[in-house]
Coordinates of C-alpha atoms in Angstrom, one line a residue:
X26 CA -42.0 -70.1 42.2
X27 CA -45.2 -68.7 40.4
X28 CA -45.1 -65.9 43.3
X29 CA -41.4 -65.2 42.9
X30 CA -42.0 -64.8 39.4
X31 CA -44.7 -62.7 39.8
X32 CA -43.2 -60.4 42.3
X33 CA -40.4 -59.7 39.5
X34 CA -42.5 -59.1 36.9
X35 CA -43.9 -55.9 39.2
X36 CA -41.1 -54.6 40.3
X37 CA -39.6 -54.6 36.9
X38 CA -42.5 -52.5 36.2
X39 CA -42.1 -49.9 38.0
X40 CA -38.0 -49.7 37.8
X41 CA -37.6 -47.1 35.0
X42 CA -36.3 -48.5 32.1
X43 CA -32.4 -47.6 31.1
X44 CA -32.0 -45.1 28.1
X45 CA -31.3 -47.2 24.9
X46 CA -27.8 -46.1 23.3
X47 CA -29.5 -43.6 20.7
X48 CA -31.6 -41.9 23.2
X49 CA -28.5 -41.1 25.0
X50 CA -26.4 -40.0 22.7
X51 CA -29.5 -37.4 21.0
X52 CA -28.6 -34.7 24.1
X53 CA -24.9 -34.9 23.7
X54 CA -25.0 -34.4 19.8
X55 CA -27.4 -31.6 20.3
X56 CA -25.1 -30.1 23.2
X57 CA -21.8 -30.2 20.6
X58 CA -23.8 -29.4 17.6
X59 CA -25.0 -26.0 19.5
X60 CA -21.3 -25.6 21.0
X61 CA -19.8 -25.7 17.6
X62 CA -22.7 -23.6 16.0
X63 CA -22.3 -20.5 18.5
X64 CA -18.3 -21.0 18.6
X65 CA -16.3 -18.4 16.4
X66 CA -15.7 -18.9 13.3
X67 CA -11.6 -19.6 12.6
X68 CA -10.0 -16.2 11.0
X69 CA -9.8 -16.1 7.1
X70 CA -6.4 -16.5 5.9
X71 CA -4.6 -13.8 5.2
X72 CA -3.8 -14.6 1.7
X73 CA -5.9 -11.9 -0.1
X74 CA -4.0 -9.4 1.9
X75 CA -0.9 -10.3 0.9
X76 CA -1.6 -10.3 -2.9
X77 CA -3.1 -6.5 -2.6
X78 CA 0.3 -5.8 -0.6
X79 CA 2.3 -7.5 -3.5
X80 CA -0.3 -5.9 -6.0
X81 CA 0.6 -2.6 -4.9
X82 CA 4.2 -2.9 -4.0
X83 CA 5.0 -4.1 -7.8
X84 CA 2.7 -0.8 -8.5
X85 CA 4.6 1.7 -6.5
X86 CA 7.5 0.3 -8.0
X87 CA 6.4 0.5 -11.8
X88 CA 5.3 4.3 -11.4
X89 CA 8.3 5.4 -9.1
X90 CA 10.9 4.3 -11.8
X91 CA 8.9 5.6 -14.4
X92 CA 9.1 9.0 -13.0
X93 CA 12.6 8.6 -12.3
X94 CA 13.3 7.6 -15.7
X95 CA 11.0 11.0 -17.0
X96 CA 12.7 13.4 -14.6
X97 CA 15.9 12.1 -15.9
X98 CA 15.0 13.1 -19.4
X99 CA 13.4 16.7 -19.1
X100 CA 15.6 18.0 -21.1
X101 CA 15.6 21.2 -23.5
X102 CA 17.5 23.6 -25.7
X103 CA 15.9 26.8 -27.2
X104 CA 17.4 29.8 -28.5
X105 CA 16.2 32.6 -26.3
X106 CA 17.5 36.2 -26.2
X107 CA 20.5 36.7 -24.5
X108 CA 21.1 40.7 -24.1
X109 CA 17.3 42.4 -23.9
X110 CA 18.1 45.7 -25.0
X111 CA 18.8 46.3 -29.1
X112 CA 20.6 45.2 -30.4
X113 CA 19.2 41.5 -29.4
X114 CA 21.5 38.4 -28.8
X115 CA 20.4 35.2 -29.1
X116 CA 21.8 31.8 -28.1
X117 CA 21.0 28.4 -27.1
X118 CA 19.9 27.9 -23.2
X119 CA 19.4 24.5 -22.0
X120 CA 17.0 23.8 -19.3
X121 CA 17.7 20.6 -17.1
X122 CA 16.1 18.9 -13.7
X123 CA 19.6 19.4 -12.7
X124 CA 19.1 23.5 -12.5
X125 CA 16.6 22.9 -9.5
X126 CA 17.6 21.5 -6.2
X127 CA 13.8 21.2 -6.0
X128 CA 13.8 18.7 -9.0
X129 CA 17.0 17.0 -7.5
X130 CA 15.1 16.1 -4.3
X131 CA 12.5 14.7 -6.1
X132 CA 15.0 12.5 -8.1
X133 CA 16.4 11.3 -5.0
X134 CA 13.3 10.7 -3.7
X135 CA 12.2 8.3 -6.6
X136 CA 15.0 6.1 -6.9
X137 CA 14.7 5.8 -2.9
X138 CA 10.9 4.8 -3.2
X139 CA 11.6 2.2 -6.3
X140 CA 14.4 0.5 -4.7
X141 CA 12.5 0.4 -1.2
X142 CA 9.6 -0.9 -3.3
X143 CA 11.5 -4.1 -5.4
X144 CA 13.1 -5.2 -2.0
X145 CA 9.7 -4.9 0.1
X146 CA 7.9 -6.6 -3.2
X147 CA 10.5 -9.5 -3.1
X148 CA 10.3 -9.7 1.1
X149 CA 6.0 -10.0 0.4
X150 CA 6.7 -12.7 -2.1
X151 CA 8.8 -14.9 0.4
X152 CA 6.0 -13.8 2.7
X153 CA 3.6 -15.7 1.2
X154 CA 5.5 -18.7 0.5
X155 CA 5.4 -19.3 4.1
X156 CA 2.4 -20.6 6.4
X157 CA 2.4 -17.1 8.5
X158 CA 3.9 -14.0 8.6
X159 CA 5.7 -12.2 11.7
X160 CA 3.7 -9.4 13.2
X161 CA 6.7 -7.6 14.3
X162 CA 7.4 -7.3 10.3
X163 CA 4.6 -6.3 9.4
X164 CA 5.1 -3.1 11.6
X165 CA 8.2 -2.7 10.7
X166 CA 6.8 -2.4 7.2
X167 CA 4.3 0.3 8.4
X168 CA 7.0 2.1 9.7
X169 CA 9.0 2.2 6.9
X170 CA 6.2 2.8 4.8
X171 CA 5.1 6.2 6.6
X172 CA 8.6 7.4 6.0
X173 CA 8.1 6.9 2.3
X174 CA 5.4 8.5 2.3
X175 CA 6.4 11.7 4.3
X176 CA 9.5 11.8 1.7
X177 CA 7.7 11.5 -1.5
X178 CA 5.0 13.7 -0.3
X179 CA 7.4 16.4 0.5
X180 CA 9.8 15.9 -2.7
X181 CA 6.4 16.0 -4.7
X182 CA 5.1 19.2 -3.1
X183 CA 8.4 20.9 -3.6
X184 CA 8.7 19.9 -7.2
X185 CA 4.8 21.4 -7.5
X186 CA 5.9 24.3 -6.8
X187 CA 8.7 24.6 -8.9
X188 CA 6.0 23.5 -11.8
X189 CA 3.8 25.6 -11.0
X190 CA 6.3 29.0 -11.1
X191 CA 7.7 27.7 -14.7
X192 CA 3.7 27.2 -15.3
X193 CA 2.6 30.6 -14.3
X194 CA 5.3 32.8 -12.9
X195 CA 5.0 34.9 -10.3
X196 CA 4.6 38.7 -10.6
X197 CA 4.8 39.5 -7.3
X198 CA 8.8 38.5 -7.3
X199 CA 9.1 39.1 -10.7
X200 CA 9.7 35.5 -11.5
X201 CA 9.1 35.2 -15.6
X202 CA 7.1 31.5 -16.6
X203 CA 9.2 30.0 -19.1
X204 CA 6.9 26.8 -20.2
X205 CA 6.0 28.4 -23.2
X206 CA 9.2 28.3 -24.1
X207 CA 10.6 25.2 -22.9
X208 CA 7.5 23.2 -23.2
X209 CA 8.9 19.4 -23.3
X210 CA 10.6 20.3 -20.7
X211 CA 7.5 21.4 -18.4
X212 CA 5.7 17.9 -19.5
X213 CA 8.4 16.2 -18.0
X214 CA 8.4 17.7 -14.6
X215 CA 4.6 17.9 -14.8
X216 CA 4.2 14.3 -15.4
X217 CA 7.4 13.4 -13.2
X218 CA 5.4 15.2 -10.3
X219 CA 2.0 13.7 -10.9
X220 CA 4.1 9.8 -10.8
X221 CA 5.5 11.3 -7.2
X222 CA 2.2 12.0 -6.3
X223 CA 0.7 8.6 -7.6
X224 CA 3.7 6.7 -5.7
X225 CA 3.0 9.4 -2.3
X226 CA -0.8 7.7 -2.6
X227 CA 0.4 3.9 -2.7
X228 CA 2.6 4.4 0.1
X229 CA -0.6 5.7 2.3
X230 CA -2.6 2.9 1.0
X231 CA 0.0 0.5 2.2
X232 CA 0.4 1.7 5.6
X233 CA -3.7 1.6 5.8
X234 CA -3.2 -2.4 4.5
X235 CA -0.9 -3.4 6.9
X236 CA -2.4 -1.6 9.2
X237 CA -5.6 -3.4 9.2
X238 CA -3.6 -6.8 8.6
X239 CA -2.0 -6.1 12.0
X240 CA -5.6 -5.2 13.6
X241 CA -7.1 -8.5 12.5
X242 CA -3.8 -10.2 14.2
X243 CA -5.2 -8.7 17.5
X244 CA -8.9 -9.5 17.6

């Protein structure tokens, strides 16, 4: 018995000793802890994005109505002369934004832009309410938002040049400047075409937004 016992005790020696429960679970936390520290981080949520979309949807609509509301009240009566040659006539003229088809398109062109922008506003509010938005919406929206932009671009270049004649004239055509006569009337379409030019700028900031919101979908 004392040899059996013996001849146990050795080859229990030399069998290599199983790995205790902590020692084997040290490589497999390491493995998962260097899995999870090289794996990709999850994508931000998209929320900021959709606030600066609201942010400048509510924007576009503030200065698009307020440049519809002062095209719509560049109005002016002066007395200017009538007949040229002695013996002088005068009488009252009144100058509108309805004498221009240039102004007209720009008028147009506004209430277009604010109504597009309260509807788009009120679609990125429900938006946001929900857990994700549709990529296929959100080109839509660039879509729609480069045609706004190529109408109140145009409207805004034609009525800027309309400004500028009553502003300057033009000798060349023999085109008389009549701002300093009517000048409320040049304030208005000067400040009417600076808000079209304002609302041409959010409409390109948009489409660069959504843009981008729509590249981050694909990486």
């Amino acid at each position: 018995r004392s040899i059996n016992n013996s001849v146990l005790e050795l080859i229990n020696r030399r069998l290599p000793r199983p790995p205790s429960y902590r020692q084997a679970r040290g490589p497999t936390e390491g493995m998962a802890g260097t899995v999870e520290d090289s794996g990709k981080t999850a994508p931000s949520s998209p929320a900021g994005l959709r606030g600066a979309d609201l942010g400048l949807r509510v924007l576009l609509f503030a200065v698009s109505l307020s440049g519809l509301v002062v095209l719509v009240t560049a109005k002016q009566t002066e007395m200017v002369p009538l007949v040229l040659t002695p013996p002088f006539r005068f009488g009252p003229v009144p100058a509108q934004f309805k004498d221009s088809p240039a102004l007209i398109y720009l008028l147009v062109a506004l209430c277009m832009t604010s109504l597009y922008s309260l509807v788009t506003a009120a679609s990125s509010v429900k938006s946001m309410s929900s857990s994700a938005s549709c990529a296929k919406g959100i080109f839509v929206l660039i879509l729609l938002d480069v045609v706004y932009a190529g109408i109140m671009a145009s409207a805004t270049g034609t009525a800027g040049a309309v400004a500028w004649v009553g502003l300057k004239g033009n000798s060349h055509t023999r085109w008389n400047k009549i701002c300093n006569i009517y000048d409320k009337f040049c304030r208005h379409i000067g400040s009417a075409t600076c808000l079209g030019l304002i609302a041409s700028i959010l409409l390109v900031l948009l489409v660069v937004l959504n843009a981008y919101s729509l590249y981050r979908r694909s990486r």
